[in-house]
Short mmCIF file of C-alpha atoms and ligand atoms in Angstrom, two decimals:
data_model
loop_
_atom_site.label_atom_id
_atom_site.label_comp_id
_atom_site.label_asym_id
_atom_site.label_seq_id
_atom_site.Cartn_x
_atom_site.Cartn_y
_atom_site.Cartn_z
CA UNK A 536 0.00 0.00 0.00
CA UNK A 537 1.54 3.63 -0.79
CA UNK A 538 1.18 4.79 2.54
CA UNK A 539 3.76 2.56 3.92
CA UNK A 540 6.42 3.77 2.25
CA UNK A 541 8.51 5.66 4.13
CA UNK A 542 7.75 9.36 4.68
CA UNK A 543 10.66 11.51 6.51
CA UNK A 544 10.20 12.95 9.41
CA UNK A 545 9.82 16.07 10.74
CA UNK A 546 11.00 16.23 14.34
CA UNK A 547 8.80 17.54 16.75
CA UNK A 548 8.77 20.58 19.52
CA UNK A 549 9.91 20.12 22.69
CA UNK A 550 8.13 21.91 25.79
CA UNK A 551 4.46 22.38 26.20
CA UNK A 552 4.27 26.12 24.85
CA UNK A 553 5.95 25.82 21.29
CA UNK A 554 2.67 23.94 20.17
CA UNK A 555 0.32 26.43 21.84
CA UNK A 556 2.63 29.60 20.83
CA UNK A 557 2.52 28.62 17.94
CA UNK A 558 -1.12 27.72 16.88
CA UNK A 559 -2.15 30.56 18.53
CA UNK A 560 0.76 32.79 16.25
CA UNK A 561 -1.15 31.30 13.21
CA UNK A 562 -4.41 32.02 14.87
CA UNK A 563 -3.68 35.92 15.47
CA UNK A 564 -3.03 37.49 12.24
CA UNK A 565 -4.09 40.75 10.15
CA UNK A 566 -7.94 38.49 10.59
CA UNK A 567 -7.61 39.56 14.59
CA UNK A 568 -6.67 42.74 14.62
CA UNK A 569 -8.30 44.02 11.63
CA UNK A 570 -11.00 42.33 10.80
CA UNK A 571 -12.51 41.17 14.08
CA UNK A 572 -12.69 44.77 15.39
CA UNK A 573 -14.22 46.32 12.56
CA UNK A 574 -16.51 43.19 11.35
CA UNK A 575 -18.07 43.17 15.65
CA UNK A 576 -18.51 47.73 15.22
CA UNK A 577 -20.55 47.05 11.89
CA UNK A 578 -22.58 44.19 13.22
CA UNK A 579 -24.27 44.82 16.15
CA UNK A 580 -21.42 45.20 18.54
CA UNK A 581 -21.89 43.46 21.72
CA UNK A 582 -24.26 40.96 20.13
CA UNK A 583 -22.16 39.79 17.09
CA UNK A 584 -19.45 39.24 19.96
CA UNK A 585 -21.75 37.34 21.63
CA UNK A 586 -22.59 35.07 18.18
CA UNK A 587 -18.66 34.78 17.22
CA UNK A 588 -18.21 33.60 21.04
CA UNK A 589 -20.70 30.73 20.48
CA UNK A 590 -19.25 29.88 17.40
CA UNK A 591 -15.36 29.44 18.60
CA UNK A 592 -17.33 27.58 20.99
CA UNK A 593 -19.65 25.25 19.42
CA UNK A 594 -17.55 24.89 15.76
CA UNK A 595 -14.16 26.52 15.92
CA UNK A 596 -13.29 24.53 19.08
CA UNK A 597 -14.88 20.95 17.94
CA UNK A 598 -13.26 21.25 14.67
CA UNK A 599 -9.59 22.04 16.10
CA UNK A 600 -9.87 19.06 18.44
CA UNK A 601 -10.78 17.18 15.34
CA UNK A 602 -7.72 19.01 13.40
CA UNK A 603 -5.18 18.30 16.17
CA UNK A 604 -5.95 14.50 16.67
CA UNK A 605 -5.76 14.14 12.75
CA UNK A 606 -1.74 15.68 12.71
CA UNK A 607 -0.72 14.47 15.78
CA UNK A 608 -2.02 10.90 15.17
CA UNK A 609 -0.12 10.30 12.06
CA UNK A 610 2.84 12.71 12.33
CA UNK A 611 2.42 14.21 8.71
CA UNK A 612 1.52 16.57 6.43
CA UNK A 613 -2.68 17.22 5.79
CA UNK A 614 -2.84 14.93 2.47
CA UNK A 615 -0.73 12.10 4.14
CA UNK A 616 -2.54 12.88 7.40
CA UNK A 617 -5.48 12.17 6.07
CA UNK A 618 -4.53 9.07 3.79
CA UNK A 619 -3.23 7.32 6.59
CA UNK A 620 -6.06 8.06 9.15
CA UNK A 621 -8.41 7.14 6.44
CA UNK A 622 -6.79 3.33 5.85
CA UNK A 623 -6.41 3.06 9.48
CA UNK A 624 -10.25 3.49 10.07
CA UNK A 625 -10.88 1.07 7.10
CA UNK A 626 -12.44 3.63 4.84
CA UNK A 627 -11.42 5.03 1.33
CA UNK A 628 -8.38 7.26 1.03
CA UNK A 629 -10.18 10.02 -1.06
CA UNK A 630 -10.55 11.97 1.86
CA UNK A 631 -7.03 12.96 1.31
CA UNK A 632 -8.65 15.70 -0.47
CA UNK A 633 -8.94 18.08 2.27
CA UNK A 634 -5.72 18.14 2.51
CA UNK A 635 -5.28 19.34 -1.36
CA UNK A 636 -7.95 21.39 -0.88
CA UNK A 637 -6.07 22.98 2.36
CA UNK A 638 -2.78 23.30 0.78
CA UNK A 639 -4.57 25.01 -2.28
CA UNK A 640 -6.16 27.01 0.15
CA UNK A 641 -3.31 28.03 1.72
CA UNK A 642 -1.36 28.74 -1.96
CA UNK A 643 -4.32 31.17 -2.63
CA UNK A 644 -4.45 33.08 1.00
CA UNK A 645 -0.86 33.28 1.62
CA UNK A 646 -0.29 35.08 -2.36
CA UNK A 647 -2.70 38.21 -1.36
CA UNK A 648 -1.61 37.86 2.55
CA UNK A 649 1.51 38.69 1.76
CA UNK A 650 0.90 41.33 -0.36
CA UNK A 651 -1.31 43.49 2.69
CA UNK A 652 1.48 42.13 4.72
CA UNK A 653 3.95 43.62 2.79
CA UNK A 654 1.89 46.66 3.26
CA UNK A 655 2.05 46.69 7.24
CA UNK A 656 6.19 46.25 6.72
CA UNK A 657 5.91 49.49 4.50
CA UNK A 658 3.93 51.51 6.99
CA UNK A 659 6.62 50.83 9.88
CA UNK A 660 8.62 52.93 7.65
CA UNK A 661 5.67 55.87 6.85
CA UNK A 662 4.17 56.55 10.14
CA UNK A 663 7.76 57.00 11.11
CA UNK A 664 8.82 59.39 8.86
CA UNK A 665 5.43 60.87 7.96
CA UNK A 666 5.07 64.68 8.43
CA UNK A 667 1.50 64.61 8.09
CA UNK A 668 1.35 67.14 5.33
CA UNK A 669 -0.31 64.73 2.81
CA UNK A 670 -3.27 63.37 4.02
CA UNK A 671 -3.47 59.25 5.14
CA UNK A 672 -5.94 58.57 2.70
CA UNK A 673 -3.75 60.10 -0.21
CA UNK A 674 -0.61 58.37 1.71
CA UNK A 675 -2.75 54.77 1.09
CA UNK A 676 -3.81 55.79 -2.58
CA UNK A 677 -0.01 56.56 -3.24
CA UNK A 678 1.46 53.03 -1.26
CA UNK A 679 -1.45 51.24 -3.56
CA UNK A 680 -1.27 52.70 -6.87
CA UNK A 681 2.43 51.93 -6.99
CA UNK A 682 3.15 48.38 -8.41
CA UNK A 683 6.45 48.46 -7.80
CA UNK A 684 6.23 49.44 -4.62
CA UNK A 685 3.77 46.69 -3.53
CA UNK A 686 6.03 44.06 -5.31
CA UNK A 687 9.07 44.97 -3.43
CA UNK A 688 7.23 44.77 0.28
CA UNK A 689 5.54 41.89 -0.88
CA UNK A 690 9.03 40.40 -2.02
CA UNK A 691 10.46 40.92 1.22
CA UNK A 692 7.27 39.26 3.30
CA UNK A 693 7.43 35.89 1.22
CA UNK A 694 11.00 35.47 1.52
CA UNK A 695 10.85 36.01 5.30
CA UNK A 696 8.13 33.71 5.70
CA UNK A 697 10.76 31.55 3.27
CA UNK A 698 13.46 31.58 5.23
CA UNK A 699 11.59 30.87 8.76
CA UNK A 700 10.00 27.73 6.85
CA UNK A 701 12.91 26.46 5.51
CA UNK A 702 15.07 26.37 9.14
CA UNK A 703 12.34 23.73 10.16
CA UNK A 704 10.59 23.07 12.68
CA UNK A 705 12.37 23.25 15.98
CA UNK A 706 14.73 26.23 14.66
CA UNK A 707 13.05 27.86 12.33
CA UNK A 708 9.19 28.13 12.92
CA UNK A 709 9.38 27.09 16.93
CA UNK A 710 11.92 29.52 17.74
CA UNK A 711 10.90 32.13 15.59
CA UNK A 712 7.62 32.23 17.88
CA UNK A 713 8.84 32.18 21.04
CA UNK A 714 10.31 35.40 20.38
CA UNK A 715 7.42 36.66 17.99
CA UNK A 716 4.52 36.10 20.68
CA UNK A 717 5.83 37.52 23.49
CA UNK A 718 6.57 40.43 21.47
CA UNK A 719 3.47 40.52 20.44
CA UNK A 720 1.29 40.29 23.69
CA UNK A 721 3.25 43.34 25.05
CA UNK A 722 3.11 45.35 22.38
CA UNK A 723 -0.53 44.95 22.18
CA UNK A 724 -1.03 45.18 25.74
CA UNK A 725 0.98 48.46 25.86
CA UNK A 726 -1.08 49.78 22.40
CA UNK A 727 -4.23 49.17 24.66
CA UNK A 728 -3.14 51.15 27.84
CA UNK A 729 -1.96 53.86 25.23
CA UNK A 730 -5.39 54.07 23.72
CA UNK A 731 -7.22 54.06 27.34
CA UNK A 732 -5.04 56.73 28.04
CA UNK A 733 -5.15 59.18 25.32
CA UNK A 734 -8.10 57.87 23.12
CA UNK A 735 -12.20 57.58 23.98
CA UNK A 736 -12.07 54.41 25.69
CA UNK A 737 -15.56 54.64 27.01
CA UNK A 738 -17.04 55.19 23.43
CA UNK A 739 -15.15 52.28 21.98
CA UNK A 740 -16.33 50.05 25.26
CA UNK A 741 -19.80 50.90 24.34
CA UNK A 742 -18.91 50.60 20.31
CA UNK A 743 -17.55 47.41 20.72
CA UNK A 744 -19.74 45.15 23.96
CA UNK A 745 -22.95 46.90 24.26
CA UNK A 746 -25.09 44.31 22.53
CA UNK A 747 -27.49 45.91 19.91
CA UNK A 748 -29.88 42.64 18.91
CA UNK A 749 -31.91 45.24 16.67
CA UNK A 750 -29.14 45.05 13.93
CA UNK A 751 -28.71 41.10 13.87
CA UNK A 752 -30.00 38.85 10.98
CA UNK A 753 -28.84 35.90 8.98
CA UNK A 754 -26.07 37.36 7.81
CA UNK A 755 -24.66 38.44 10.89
CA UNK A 756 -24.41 34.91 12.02
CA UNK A 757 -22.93 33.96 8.50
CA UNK A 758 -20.01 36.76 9.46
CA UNK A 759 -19.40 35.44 12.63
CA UNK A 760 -18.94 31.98 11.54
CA UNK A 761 -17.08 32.72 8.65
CA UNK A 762 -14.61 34.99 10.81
CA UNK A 763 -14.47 32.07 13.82
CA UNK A 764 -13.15 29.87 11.03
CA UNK A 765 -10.79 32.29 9.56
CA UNK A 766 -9.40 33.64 12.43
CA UNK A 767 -8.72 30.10 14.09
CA UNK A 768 -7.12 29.22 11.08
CA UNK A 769 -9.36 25.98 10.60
CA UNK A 770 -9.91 24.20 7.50
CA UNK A 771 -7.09 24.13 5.72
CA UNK A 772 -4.89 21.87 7.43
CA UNK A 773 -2.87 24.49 9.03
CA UNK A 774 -3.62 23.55 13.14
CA UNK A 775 -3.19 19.80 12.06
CA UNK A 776 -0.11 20.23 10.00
CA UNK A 777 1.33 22.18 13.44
CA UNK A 778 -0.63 18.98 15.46
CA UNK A 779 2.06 16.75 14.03
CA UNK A 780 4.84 18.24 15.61
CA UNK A 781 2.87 18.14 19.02
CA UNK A 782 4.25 16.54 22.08
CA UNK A 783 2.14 13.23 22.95
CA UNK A 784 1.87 13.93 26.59
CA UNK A 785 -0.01 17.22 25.80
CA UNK A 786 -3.91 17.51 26.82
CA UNK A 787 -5.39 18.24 23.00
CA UNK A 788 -8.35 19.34 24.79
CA UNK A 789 -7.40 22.04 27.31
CA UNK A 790 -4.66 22.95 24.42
CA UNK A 791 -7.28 23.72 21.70
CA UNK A 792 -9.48 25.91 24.69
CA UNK A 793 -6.04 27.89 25.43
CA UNK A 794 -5.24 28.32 21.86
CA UNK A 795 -8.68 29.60 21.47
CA UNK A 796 -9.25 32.05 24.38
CA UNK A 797 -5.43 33.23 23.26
CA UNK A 798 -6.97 34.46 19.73
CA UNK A 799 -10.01 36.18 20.77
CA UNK A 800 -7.96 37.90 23.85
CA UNK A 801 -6.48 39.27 21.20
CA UNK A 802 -8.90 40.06 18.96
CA UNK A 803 -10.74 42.01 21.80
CA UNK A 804 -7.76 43.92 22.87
CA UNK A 805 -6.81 44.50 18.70
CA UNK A 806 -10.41 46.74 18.99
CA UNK A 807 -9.89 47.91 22.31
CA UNK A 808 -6.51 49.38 21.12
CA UNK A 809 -7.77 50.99 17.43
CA UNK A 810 -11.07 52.35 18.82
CA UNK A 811 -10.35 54.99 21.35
CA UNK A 812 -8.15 56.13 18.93
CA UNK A 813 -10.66 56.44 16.46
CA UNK A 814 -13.39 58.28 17.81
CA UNK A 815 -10.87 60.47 19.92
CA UNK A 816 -9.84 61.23 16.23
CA UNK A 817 -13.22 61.28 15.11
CA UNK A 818 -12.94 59.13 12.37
CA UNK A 819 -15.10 56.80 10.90
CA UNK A 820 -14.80 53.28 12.41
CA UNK A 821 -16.40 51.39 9.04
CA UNK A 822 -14.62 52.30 6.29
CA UNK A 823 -12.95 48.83 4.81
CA UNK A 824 -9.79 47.41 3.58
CA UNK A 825 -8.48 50.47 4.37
CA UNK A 826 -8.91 51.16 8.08
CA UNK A 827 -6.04 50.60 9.87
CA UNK A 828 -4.31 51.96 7.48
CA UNK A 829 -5.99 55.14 6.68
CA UNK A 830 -7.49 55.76 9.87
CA UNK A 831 -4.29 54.91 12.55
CA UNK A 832 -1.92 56.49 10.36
CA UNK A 833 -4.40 60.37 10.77
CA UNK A 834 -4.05 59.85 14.31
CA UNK A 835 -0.32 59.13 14.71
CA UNK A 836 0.11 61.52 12.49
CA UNK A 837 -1.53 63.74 15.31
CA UNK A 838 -0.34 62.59 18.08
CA UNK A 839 2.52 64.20 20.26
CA UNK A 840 4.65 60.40 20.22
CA UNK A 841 3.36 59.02 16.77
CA UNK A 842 6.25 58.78 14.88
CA UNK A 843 6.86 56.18 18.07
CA UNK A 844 3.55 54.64 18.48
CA UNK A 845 3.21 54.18 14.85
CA UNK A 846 5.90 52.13 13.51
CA UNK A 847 5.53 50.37 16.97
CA UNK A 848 1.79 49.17 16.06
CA UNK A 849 2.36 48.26 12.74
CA UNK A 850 5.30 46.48 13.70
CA UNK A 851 2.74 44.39 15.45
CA UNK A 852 0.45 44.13 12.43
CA UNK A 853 3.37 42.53 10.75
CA UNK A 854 4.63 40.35 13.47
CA UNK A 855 0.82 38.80 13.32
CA UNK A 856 0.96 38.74 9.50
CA UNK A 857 4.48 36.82 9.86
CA UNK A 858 3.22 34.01 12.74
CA UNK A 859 0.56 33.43 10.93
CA UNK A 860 1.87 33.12 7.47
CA UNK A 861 4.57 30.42 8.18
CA UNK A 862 1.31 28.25 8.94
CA UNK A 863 0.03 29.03 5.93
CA UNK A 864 3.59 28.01 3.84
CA UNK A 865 4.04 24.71 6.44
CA UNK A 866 1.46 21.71 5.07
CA UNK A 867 2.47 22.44 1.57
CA UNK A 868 6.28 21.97 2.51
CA UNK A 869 5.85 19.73 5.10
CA UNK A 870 4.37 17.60 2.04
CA UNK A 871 6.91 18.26 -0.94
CA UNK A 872 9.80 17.13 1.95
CA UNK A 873 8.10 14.02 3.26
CA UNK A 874 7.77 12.71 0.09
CA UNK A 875 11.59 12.72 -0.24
CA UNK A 876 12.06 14.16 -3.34
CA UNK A 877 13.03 17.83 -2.32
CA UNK A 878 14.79 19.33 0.89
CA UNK A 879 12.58 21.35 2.76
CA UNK A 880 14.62 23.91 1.81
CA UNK A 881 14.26 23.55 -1.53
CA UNK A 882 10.50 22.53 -0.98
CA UNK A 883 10.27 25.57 0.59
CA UNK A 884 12.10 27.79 -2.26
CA UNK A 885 10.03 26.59 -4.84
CA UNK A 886 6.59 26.76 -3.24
CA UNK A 887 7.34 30.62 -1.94
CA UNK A 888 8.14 31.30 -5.54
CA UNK A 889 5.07 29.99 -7.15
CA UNK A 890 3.55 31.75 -4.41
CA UNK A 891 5.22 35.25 -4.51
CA UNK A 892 4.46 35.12 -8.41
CA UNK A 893 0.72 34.64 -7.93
CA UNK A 894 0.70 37.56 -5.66
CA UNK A 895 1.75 39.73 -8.46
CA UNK A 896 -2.26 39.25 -9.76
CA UNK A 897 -2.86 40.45 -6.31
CA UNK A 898 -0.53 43.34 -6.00
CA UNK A 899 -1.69 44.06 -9.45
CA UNK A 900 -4.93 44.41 -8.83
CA UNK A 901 -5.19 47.34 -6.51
CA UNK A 902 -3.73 49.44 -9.42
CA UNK A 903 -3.07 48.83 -13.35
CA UNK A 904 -5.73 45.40 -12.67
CA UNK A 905 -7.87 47.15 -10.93
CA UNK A 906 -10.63 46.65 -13.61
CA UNK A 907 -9.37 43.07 -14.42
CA UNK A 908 -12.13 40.45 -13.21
CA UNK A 909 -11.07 37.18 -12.64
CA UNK A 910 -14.14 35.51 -11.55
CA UNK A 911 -17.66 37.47 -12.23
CA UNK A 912 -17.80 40.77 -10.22
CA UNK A 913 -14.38 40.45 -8.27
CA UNK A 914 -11.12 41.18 -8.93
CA UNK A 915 -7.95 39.06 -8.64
CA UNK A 916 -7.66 39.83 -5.14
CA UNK A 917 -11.21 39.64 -4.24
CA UNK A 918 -11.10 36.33 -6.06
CA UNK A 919 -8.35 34.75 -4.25
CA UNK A 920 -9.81 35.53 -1.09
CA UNK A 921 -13.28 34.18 -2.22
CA UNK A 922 -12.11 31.15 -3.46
CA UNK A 923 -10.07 30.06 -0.71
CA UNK A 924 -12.07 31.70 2.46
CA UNK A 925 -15.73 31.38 1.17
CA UNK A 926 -15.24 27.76 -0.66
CA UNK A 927 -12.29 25.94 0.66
CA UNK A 928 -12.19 26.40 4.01
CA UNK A 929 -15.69 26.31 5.27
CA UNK A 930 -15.77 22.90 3.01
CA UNK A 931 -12.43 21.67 4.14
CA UNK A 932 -13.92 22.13 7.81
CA UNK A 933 -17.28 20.34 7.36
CA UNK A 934 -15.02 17.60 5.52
CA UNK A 935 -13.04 17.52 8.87
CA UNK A 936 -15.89 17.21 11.34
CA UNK A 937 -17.52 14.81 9.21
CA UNK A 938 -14.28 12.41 8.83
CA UNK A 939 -13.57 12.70 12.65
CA UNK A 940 -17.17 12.67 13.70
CA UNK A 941 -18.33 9.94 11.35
CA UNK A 942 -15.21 7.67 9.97
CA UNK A 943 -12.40 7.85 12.23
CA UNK A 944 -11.69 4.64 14.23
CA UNK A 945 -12.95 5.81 17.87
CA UNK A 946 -9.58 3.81 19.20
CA UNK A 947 -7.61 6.34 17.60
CA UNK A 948 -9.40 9.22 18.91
CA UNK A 949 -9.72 8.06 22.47
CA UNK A 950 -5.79 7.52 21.89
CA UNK A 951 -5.30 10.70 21.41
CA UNK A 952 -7.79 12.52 23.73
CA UNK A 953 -6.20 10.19 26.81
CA UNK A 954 -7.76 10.58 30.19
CA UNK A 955 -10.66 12.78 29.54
CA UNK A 956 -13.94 13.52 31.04
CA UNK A 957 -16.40 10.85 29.74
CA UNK A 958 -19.11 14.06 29.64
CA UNK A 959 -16.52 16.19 27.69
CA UNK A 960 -16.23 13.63 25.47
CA UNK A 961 -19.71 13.11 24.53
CA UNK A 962 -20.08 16.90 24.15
CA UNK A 963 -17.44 17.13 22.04
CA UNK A 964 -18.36 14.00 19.86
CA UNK A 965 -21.85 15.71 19.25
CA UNK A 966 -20.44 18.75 18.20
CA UNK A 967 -18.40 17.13 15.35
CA UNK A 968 -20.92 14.62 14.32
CA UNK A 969 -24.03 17.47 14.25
CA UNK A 970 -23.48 21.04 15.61
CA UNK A 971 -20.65 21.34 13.28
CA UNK A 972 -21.03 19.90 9.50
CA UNK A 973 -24.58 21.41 9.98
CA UNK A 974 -23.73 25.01 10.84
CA UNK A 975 -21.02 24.89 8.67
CA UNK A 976 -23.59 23.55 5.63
CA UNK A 977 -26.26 26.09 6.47
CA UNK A 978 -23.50 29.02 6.31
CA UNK A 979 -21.75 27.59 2.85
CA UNK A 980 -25.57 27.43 1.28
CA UNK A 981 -26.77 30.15 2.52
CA UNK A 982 -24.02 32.68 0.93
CA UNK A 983 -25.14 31.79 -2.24
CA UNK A 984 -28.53 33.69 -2.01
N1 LIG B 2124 -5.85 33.09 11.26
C1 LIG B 2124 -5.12 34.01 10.44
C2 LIG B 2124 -5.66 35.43 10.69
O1 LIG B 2124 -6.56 35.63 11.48
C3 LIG B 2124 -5.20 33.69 8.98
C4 LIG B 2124 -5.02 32.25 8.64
C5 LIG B 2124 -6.07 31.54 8.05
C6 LIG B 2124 -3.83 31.60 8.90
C7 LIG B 2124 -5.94 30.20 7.74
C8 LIG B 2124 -3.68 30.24 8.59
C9 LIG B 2124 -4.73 29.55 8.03
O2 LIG B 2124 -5.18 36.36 10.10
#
């Protein structure tokens, strides 16, 4: 049978926090401290917080459990991960698809990630040298309209992410985050303190928790689902790629409720820090793609310390972008080198190179493409981002709940759970056999009409 062949090995991380760090690095990303803010201040507020809770909760967390046992069970990459766990539970080994689908996902995010990425590395360099005679929103229209200029930020993000790949595992992608995270955590918990400080921290409380049910319908569910999934990184093989190089003594459970709580910490204290500063500014807090860009940049430009604070909090941005982009380059290397026939060096040359080329369509797009459609109404960007967030990850994670709630050998799962509370079990297994694949269904339908 193909599967035993020999695949090489990874190695795995030593010491209980490299897996959590991180999973939780991929987790937090430009999804957090963008999207999460702005996404809960158009939505309701307080009451699409209170949705996106309940979904980490009742699908995000299910389908990471689900994600974790898959990697850590078999030791490999998504599409062997899922060959092998599908022969070992006596069932057919076309459910290796979700792991093409999630390293084609993970092609198509990481080639316009990088290129908004490459925009966070370029605004270190404005907000600290901006005068604040041009205006932010001109300052974005010129950083946009210039290919070149996106192409050479976007250059330098993919062959970061590159290089941490390629040093592996334990010296590359583990060490890298256990200096990344920490970094991370204080510079967003001293962006926060800033903003209650100086900004209107009251206004933003009320902006951001003060639940408004009047505003809620079907699609606000549909956002909060679809930004659970995103922001957890689930569905694309990402979590159980990093599963694989988990410790066997660790508690999968309590790790996937850490990793969890870690992400929306941080997504609540990415909103806490950009709102006080926003309506102390008196700017508008819905504006799009644009926000953090436009709007942080009019207020640093303002503020006494800015050319300080600024470069400081996109910094941040980027050190987000960067955690969470490695997991994004990892199954699709992890796979090329396991196979044997390229280094992961080399696997992870090559792949960064297909992928830093099909970010040019990206890059591209937000100037001389701008009119270019690549599927019906949407851009190249826009269709990147469809494609992979709206299509292959919310099928990718139905695919996973319903393999691990429906075909996986229960040996292998109690295996990997260990000692665990017989009622936290049960709770769990009805999440991924029904809660789950349903909600996840109903949402993937439902955007079509
Ligand atoms: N979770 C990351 C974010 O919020 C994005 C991501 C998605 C990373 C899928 C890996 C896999 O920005």
């Amino acid at each position: 049978m193909e599967i035993q062949k020999q695949l090489k090995s990874h190695g795995a991380w030593i010491g209980k926090w490299t897996f959590i760090l991180a999973a939780t690095g991929s987790a937090v990303g430009l999804g957090n401290i963008w999207g999460f803010p702005y996404k809960a201040g158009t939505n309701g507020g307080g009451a699409f917080v209170l949705i996106y809770l309940a979904c980490i909760l009742m699908i995000g967390v299910p389908i990471m459990i689900g994600e974790i046992i898959l990697g850590r069970s078999s030791g490999n990459s998504p599409i062997n991960a899922m060959r092998r766990m599908a022969l070992a539970s006596n069932t057919s080994s076309s459910w290796q698809i979700i792991g093409w689908s999630g390293i084609t996902a993970g092609i198509l995010i990481l080639s316009f990630y990088s290129v908004i990425a490459g925009i966070c590395f370029n605004y270190i360099l404005i907000s600290a040298t901006s005068s604040g005679a041009m205006s932010a929103s001109d300052q974005f229209s010129e950083v946009i309209s210039s290919p070149l200029n996106l192409l050479f930020w976007h250059t330098l993000f993919m062959v970061m992410t590159a290089l941490i790949v390629s040093a592996g595992i334990k010296d590359g992608i583990g060490r890298m985050v256990k200096i990344l995270m920490p970094m991370l955590g204080l510079l967003m918990i001293f962006m926060v303190v800033y903003s209650m400080i100086n900004g209107n921290f009251s206004q933003a409380m009320s902006f951001l928790f003060a639940p408004d049910f009047s505003n809620v319908d079907a699609n606000t569910f549909l956002q909060a689902m679809g930004q659970a999934f995103f922001s957890l990184s689930l569905g694309m093989g990402s979590i159980m790629a990093y599963g694989a190089y988990m410790p066997k003594d660790q508690n999968v459970v309590n790790t996937s409720f850490t990793v969890a709580s870690l992400d929306t910490l941080v997504a609540v204290l990415a909103g806490l820090a950009i709102f006080p500063i926003i309506f102390a500014f008196n700017l508008e807090p819905g504006t799009g793609p644009g926000l953090v860009f436009v709007s942080m940049l009019t207020a640093f430009n303002q503020m006494t310390f800015g050319w300080l604070i600024g470069p400081l909090f996109f910094t941040l941005l980027s050190i987000a972008a960067l955690s969470s982009s490695i997991s994004l380059l990892e199954p699709g290397v992890a796979f090329l080198s396991e196979e044997g026939y390229l280094s992961r060096k080399m696997a992870a040359e090559l792949l960064s190179l297909f992928i830093w080329i099909l970010g040019f369509g990206s890059a591209l797009s937000f100037n001389i493409w701008s009119d270019f459609n690549l599927t019906p109404g949407r851009n190249f960007l826009d269709s990147m981002d469809f494609i992979a967030n709206q299509i292959l990850l919310p099928l990718g994670g139905m695919l996973i709940a319903i393999f691990v709630g429906w075909f996986m050998k229960e040996q292998i799962i109690k295996d990997e759970l260990g000692q665990i509370n017989p009622t936290v079990f049960k709770l769990w297994k009805f999440f991924i056999r029904f809660i789950a694949p349903f909600s996840v269904a109903f949402v993937f339908v439902s955007q079509f009409f």
